[in-house]
PDB file of C-alpha atoms in Angstrom:
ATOM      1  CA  UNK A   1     153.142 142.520  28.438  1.00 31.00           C
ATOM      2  CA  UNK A   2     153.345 144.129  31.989  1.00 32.00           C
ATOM      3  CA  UNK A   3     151.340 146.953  32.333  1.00 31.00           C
ATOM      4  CA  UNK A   4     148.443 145.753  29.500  1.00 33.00           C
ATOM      5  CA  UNK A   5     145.891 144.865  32.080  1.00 35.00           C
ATOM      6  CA  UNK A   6     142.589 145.458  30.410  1.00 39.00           C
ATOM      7  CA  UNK A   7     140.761 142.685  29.805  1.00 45.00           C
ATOM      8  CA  UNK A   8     140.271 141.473  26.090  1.00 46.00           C
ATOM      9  CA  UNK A   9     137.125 142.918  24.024  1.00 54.00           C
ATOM     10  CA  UNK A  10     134.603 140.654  22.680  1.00 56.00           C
ATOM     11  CA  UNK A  11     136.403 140.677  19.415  1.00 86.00           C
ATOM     12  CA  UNK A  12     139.676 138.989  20.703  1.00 95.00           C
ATOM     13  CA  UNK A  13     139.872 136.232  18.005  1.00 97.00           C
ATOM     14  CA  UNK A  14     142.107 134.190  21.119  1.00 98.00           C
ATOM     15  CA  UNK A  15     139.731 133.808  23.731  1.00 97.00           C
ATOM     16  CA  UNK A  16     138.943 129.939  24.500  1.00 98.00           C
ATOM     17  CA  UNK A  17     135.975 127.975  25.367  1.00 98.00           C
ATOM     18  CA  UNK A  18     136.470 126.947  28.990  1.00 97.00           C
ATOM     19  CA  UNK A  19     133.834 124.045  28.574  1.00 96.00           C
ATOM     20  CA  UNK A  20     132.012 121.767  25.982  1.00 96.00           C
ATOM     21  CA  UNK A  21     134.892 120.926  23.834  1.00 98.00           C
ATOM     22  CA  UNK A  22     133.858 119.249  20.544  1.00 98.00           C
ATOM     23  CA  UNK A  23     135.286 115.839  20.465  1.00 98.00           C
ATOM     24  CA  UNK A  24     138.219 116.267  18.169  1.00 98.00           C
ATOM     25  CA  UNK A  25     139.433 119.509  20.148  1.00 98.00           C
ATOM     26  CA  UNK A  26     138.885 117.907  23.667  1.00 98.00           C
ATOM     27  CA  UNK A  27     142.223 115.056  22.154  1.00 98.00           C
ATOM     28  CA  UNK A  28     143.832 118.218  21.175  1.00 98.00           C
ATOM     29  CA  UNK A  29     143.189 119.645  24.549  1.00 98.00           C
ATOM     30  CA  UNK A  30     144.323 116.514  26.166  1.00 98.00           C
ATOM     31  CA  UNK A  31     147.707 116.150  24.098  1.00 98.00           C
ATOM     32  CA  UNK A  32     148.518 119.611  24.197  1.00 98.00           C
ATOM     33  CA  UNK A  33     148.352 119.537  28.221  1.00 98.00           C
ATOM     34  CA  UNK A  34     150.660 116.396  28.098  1.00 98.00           C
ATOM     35  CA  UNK A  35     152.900 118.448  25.540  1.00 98.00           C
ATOM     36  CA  UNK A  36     153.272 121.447  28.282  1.00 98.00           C
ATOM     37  CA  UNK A  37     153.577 119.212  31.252  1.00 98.00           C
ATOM     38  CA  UNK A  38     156.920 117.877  29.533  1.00 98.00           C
ATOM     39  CA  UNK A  39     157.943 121.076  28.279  1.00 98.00           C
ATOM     40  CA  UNK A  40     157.845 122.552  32.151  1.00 97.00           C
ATOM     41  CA  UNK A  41     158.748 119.311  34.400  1.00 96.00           C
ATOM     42  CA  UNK A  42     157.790 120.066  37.743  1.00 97.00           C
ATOM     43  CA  UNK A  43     160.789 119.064  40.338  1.00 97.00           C
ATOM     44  CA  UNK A  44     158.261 117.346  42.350  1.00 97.00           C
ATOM     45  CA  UNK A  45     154.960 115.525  41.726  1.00 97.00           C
ATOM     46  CA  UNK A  46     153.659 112.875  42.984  1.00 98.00           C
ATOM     47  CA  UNK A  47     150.364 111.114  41.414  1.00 98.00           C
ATOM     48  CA  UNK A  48     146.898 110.399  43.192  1.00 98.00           C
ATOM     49  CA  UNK A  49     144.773 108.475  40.931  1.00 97.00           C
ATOM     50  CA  UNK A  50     144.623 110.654  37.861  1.00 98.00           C
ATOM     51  CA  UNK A  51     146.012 113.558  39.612  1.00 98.00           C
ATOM     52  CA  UNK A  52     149.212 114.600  39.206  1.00 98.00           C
ATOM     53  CA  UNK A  53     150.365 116.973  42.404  1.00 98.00           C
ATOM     54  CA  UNK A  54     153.373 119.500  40.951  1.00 98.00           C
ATOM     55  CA  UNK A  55     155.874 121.779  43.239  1.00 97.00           C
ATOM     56  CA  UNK A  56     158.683 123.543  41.644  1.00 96.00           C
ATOM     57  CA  UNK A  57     159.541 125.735  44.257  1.00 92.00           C
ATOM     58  CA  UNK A  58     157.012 128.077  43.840  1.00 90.00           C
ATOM     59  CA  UNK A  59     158.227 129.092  39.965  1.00 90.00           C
ATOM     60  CA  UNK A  60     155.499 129.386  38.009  1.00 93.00           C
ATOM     61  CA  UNK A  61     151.484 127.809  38.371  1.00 94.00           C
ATOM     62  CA  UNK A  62     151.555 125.572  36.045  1.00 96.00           C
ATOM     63  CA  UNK A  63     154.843 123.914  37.980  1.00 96.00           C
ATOM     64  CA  UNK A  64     152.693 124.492  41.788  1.00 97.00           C
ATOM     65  CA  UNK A  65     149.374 123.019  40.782  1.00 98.00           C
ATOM     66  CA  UNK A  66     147.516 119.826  40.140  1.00 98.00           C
ATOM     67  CA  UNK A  67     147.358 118.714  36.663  1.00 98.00           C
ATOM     68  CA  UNK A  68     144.154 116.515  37.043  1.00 98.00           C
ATOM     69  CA  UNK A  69     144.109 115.084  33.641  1.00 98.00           C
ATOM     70  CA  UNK A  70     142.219 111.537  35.392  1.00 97.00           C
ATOM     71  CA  UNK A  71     139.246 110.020  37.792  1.00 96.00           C
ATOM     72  CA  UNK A  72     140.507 109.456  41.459  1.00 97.00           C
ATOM     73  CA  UNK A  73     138.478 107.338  43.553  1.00 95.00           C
ATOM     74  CA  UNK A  74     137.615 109.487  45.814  1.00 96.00           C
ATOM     75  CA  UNK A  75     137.192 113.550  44.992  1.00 96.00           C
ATOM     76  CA  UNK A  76     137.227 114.383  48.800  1.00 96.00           C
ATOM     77  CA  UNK A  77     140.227 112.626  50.344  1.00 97.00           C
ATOM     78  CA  UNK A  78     141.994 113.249  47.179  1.00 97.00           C
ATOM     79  CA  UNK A  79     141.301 116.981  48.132  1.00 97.00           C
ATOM     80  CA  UNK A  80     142.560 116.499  51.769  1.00 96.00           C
ATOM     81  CA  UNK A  81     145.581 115.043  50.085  1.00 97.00           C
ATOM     82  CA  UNK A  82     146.280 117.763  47.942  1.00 98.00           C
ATOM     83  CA  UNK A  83     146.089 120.291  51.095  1.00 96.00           C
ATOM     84  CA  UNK A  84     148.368 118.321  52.736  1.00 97.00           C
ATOM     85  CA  UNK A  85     151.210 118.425  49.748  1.00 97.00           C
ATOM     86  CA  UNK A  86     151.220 121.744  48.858  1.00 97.00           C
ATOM     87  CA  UNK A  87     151.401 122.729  52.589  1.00 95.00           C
ATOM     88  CA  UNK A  88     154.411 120.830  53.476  1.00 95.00           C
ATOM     89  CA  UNK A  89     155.732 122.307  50.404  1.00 95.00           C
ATOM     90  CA  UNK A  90     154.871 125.935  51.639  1.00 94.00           C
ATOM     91  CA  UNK A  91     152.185 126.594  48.759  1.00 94.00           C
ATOM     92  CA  UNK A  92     148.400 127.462  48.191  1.00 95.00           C
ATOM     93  CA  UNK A  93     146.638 123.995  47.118  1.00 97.00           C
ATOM     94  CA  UNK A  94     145.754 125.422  43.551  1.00 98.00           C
ATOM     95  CA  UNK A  95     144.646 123.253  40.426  1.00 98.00           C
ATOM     96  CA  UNK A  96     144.860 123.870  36.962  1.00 98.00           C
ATOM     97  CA  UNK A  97     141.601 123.886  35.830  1.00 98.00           C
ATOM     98  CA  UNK A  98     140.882 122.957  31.739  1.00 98.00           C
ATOM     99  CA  UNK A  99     137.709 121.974  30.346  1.00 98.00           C
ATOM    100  CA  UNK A 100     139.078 118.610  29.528  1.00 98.00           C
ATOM    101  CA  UNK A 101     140.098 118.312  34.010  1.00 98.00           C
ATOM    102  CA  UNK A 102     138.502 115.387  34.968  1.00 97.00           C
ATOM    103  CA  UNK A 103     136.441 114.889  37.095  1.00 97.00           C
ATOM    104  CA  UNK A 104     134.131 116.788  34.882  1.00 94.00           C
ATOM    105  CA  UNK A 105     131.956 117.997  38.284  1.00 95.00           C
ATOM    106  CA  UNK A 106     135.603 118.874  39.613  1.00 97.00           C
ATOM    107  CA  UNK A 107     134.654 123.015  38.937  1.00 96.00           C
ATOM    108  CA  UNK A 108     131.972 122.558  41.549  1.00 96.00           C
ATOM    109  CA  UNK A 109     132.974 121.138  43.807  1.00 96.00           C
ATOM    110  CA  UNK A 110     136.205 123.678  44.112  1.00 97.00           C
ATOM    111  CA  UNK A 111     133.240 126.132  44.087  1.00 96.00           C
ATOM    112  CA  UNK A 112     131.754 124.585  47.030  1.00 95.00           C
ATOM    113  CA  UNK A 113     135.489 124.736  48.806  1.00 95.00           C
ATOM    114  CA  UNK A 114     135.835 128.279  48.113  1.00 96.00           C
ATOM    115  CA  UNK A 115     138.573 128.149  45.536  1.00 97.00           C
ATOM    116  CA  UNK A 116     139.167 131.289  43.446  1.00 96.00           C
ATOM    117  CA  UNK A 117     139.532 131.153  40.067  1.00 96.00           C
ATOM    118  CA  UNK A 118     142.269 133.463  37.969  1.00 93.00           C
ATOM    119  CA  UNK A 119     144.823 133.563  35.720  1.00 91.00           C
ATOM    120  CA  UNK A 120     142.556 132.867  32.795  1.00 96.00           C
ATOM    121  CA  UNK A 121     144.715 131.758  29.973  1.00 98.00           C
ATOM    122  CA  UNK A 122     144.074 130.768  26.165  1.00 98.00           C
ATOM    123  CA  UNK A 123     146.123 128.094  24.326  1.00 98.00           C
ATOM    124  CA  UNK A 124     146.717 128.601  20.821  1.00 98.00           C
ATOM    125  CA  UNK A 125     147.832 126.415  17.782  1.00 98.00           C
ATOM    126  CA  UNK A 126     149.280 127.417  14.551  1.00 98.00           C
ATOM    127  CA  UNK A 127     151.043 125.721  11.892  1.00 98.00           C
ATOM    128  CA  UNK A 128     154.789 126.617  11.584  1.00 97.00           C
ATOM    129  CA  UNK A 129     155.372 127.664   8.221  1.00 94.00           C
ATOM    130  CA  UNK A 130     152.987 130.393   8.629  1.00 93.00           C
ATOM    131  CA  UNK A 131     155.460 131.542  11.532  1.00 97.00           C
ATOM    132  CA  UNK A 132     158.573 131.258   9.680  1.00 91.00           C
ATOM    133  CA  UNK A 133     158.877 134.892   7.953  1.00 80.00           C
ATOM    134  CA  UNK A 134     159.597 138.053   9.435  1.00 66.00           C
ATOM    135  CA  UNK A 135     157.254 140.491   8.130  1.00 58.00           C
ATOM    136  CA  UNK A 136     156.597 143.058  11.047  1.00 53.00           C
ATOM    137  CA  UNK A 137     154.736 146.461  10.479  1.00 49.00           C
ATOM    138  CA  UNK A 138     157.256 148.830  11.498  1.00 49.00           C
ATOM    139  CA  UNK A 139     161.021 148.014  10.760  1.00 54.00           C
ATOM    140  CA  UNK A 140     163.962 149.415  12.493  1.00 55.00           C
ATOM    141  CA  UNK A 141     165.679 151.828  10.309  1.00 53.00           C
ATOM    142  CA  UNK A 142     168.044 150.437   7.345  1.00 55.00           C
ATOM    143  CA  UNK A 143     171.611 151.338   9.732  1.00 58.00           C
ATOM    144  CA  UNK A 144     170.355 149.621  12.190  1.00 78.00           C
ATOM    145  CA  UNK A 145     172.124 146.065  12.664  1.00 90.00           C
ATOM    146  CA  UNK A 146     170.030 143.069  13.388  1.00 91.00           C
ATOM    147  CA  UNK A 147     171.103 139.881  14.820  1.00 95.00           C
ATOM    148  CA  UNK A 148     169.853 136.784  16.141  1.00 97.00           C
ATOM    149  CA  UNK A 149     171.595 133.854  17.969  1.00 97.00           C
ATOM    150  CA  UNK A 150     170.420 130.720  19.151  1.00 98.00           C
ATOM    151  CA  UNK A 151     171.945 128.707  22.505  1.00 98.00           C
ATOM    152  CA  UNK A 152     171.110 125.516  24.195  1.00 97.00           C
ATOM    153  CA  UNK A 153     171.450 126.876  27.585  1.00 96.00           C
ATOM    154  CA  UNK A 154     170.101 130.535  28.881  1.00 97.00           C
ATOM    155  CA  UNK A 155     172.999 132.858  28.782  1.00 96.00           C
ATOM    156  CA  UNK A 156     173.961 135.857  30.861  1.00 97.00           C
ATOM    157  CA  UNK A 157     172.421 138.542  28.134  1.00 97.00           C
ATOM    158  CA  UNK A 158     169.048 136.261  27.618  1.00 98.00           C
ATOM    159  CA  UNK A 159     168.948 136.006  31.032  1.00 98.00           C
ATOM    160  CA  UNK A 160     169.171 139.861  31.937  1.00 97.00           C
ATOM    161  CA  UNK A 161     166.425 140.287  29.129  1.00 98.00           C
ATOM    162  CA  UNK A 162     164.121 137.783  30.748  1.00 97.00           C
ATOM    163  CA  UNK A 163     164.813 138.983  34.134  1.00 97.00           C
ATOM    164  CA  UNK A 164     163.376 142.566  33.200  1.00 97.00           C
ATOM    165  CA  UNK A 165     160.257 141.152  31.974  1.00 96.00           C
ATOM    166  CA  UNK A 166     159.216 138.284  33.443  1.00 95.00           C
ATOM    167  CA  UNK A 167     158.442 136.938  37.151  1.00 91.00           C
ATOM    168  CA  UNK A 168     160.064 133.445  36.395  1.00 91.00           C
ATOM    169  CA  UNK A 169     163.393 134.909  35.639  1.00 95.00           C
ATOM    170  CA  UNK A 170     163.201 137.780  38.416  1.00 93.00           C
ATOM    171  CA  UNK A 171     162.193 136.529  41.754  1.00 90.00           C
ATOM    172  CA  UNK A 172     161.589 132.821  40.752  1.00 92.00           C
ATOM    173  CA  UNK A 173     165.033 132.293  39.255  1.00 94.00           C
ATOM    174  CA  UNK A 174     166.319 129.707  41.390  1.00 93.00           C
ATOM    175  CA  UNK A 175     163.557 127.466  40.690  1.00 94.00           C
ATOM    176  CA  UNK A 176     163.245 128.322  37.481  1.00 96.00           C
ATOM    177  CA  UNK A 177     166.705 127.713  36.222  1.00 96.00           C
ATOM    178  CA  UNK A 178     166.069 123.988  38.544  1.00 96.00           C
ATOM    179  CA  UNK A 179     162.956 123.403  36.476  1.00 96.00           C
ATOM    180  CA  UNK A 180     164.496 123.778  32.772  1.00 96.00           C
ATOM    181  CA  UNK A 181     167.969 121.937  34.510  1.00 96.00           C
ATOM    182  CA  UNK A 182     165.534 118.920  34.469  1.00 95.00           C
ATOM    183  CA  UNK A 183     164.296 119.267  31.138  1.00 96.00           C
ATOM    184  CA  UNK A 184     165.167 117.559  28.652  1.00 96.00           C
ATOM    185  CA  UNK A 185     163.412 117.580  25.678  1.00 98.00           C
ATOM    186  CA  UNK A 186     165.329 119.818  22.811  1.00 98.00           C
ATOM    187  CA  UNK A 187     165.172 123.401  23.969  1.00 98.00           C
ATOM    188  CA  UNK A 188     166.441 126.433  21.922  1.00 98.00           C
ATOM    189  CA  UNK A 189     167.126 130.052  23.598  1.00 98.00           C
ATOM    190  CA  UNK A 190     166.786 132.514  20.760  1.00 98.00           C
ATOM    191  CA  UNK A 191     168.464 136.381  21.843  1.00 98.00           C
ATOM    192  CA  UNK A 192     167.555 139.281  19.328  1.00 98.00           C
ATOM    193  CA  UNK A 193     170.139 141.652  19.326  1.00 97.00           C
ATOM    194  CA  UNK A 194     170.012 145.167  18.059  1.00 95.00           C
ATOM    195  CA  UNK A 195     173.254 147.212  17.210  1.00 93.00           C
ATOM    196  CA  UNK A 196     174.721 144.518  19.651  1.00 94.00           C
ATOM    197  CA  UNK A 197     172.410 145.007  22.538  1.00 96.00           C
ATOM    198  CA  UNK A 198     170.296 142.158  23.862  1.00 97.00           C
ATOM    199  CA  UNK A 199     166.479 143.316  23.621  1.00 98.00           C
ATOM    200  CA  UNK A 200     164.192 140.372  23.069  1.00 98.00           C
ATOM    201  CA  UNK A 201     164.366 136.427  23.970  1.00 98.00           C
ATOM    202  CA  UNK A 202     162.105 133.261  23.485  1.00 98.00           C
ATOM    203  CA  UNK A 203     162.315 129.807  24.224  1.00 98.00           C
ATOM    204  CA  UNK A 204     161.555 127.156  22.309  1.00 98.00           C
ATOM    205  CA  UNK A 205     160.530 123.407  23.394  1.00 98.00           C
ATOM    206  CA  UNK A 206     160.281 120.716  20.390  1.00 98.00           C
ATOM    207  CA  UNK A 207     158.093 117.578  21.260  1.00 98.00           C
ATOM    208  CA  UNK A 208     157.376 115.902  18.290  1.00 97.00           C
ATOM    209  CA  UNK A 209     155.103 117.690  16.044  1.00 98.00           C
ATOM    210  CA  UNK A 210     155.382 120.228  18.681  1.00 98.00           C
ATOM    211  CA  UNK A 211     157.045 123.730  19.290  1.00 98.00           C
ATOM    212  CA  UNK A 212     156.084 124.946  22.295  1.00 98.00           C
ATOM    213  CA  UNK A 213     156.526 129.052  22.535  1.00 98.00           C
ATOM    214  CA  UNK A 214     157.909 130.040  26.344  1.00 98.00           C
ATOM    215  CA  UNK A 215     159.251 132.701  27.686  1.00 97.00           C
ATOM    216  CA  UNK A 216     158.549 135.459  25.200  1.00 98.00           C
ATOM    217  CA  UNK A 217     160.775 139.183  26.041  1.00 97.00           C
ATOM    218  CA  UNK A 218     160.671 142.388  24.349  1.00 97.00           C
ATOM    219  CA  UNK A 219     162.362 144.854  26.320  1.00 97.00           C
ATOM    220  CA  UNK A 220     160.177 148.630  26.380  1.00 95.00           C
ATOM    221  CA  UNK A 221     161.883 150.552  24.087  1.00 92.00           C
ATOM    222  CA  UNK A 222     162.331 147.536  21.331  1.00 94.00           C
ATOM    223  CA  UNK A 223     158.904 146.851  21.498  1.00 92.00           C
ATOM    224  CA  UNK A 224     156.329 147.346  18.336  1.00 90.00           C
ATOM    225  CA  UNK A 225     159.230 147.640  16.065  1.00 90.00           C
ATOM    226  CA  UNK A 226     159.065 143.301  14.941  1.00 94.00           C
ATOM    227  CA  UNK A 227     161.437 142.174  17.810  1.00 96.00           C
ATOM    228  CA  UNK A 228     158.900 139.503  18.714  1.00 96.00           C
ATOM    229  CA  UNK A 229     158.022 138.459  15.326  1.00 96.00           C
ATOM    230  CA  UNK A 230     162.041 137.768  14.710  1.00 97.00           C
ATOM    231  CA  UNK A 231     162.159 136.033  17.289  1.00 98.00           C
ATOM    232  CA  UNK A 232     159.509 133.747  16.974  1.00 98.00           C
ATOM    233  CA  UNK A 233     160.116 133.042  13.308  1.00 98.00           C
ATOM    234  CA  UNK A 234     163.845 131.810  14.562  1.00 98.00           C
ATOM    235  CA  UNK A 235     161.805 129.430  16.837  1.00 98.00           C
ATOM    236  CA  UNK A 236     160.246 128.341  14.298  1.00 98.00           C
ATOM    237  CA  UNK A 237     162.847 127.887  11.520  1.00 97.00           C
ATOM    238  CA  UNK A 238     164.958 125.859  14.571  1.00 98.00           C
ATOM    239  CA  UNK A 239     162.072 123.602  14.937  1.00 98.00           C
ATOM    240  CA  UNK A 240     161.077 122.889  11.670  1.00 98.00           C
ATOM    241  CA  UNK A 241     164.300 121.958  11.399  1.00 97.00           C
ATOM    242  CA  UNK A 242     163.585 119.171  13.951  1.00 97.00           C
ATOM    243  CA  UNK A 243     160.500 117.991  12.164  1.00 97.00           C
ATOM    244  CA  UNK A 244     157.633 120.021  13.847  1.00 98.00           C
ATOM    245  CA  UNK A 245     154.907 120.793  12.559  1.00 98.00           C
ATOM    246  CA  UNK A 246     152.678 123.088  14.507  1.00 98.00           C
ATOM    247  CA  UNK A 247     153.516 125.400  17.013  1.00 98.00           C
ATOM    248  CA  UNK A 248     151.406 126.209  20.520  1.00 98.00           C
ATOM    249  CA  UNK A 249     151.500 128.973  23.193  1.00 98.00           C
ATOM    250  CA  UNK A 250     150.003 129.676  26.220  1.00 98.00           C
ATOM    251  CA  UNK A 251     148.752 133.772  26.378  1.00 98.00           C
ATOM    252  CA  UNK A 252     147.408 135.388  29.409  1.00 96.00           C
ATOM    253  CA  UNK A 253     143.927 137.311  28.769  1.00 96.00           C
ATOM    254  CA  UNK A 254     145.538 140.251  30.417  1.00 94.00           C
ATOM    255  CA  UNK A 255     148.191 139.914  27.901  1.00 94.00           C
ATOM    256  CA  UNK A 256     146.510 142.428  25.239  1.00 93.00           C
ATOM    257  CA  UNK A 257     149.863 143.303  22.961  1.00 93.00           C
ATOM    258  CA  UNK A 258     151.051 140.065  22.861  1.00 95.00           C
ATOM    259  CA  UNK A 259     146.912 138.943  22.110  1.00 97.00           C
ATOM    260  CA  UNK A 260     147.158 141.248  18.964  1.00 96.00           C
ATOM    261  CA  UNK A 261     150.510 139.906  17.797  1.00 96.00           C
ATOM    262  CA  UNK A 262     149.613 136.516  18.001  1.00 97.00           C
ATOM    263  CA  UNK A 263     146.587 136.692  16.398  1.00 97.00           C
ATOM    264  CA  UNK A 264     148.407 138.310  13.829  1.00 96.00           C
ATOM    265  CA  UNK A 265     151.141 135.390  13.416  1.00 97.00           C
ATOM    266  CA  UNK A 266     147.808 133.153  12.295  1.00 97.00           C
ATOM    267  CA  UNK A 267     147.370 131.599  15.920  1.00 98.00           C
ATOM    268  CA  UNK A 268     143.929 130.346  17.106  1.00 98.00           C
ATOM    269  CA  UNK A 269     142.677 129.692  20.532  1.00 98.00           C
ATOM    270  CA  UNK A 270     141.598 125.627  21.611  1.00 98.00           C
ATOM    271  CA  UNK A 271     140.871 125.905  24.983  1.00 98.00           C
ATOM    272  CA  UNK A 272     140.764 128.434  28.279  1.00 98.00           C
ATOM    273  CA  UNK A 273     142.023 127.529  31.671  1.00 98.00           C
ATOM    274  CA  UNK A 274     142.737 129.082  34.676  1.00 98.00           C
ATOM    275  CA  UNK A 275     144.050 128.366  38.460  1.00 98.00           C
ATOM    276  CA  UNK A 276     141.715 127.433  41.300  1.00 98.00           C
ATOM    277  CA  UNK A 277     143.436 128.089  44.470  1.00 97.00           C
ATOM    278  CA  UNK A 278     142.168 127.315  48.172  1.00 96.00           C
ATOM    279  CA  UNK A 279     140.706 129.982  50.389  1.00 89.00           C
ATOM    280  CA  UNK A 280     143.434 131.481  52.589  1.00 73.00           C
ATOM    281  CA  UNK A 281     141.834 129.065  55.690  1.00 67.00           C
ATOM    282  CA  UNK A 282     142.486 126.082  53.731  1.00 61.00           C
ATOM    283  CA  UNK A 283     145.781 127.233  52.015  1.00 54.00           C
ATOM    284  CA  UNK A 284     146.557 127.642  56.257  1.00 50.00           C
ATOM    285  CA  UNK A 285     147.948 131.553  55.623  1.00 43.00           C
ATOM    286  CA  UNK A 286     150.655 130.390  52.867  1.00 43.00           C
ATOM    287  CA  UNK A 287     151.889 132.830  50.097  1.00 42.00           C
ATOM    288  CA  UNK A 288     150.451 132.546  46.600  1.00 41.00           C
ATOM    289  CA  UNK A 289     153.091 131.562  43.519  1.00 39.00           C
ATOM    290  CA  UNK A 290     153.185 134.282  40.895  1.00 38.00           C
ATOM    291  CA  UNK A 291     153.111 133.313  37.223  1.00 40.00           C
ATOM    292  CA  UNK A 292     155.470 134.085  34.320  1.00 39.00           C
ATOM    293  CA  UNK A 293     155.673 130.964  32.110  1.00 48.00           C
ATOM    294  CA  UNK A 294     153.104 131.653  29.460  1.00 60.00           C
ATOM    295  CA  UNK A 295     154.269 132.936  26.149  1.00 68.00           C
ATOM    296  CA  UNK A 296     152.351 136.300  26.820  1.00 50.00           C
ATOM    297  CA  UNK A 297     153.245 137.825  29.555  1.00 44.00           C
ATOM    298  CA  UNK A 298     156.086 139.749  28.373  1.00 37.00           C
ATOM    299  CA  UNK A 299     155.712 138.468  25.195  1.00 37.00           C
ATOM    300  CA  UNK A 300     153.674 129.587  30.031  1.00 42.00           C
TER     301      UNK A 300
END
């Protein structure tokens, strides 16, 4: 959640091996990028070998970045190429960087270019029955009147929850509201209410034996009283009505509430990744995009 900006202890139970996947987790890796890649449809790309070069008018990373998920015949004119998109579209080159990115040597050689590396974010699994009850810790008081609705489209009250939490529905709206206009998997907008006023949201993406977990919202003063969990277990219940199985997320490391809940729900990390983005030189002086998909940061 804003304002949690410690970094994780050596006990989180989420943090993800950036590297050295075993064999099994590296397909997991590979399917869940695939999964999230449909779940946030960029509203540009364009492909370069295995590279897949996304703009989304500057809403979010993951929708601003390369998804290199294959070879491409040649790493350094594959880089100029990448410069060269992401400044006519006005953005740093970045790249999503996985441990299943391929080339495999791609890490140093955006080390050699200067590329930061931030964001670092874990993606978590957990099967969807466990997610289904609503058991939080602390429980508003018996006269207190609960309700939860679910809509296929973002409404004015999810929205104005969404918009006080996260960057994507703030400042990025306009591309934001383009990006999920073009999606079009099933997509559920789930609005916690609490003696009728709006004060916690999710989304929810089904893909299969997919849910995908987005845009988590607990406003301040609802928060550590089991909004989230609600919400998430009517995510759930809507997608296992749809035949899914599992459920994923994506959680900032920053993210330390939303970390503790999480790990709480049963979730486990599979993988870290993070954003490489071009030294200001390359990136020619162009703004940075700000993130705000992950499930955790007001908890892609």
């Amino acid at each position: 959640m804003p304002g949690d900006q410690a970094a994780p202890c050596a006990s989180d139970p989420l943090i993800g091996p950036r590297a050295d996947l075993p064999a099994a987790e590296a397909s997991v890796a590979r399917e869940l990028e695939a999964v999230a890649h449909r779940a946030w449809p960029p509203l540009r790309q364009i492909e370069i070998g295995g590279w897949t070069l996304r703009a989304s008018a500057g809403s979010s990373r993951r929708g601003n970045s390369v998804w290199a998920h294959g070879g491409v015949p040649d790493v350094p004119a594959a880089l100029a190429a990448v410069t060269d998109f992401y400044a006519a579209a006005g953005l740093p080159p970045t790249f999503q960087q996985t441990p299943v990115t391929e080339p495999s040597q791609l890490a140093t050689v955006l080390d050699a270019a200067g590329y930061d590396d931030t964001g670092p974010t874990d993606v978590c699994v957990a099967p969807l029955g466990a997610l289904t009850s609503t058991s939080p810790s602390t429980s508003p008081s018996t006269s207190t009147s609960l309700a939860v609705t679910t809509a296929h489209v973002p409404g004015d009250a999810w929205l104005r929850v969404a918009g006080q939490v996260l960057a994507t529905f703030d400042g990025q709206r306009a591309g934001t509201l383009a990006v999920l206009s073009a999606l079009r998997l099933p997509t559920v907008y789930v609005t916690l209410t609490v003696d009728g006023a709006p004060v916690a949201v999710g989304r929810g993406v089904a893909d299969d034996r997919w849910l995908g977990i987005y845009s988590m919202a607990t406003l301040p003063a609802a928060r550590g009283r089991g909004a989230a969990r609600r919400v998430v277990a009517a995510l759930a219940q809507w997608a296992g009505a749809r035949g899914a199985t599992h459920a994923y997320l994506q959680v900032e490391e920053v993210s330390t509430v939303a970390r503790g809940l999480y790990a709480d729900l049963g979730f486990r990390p599979v993988y870290r990744y993070s954003y490489r983005r071009a030294p200001l030189s390359a990136a020619r002086d162009l703004p940075a995009a700000r993130d705000g998909g992950p499930a955790g940061t007001g908890v892609a």
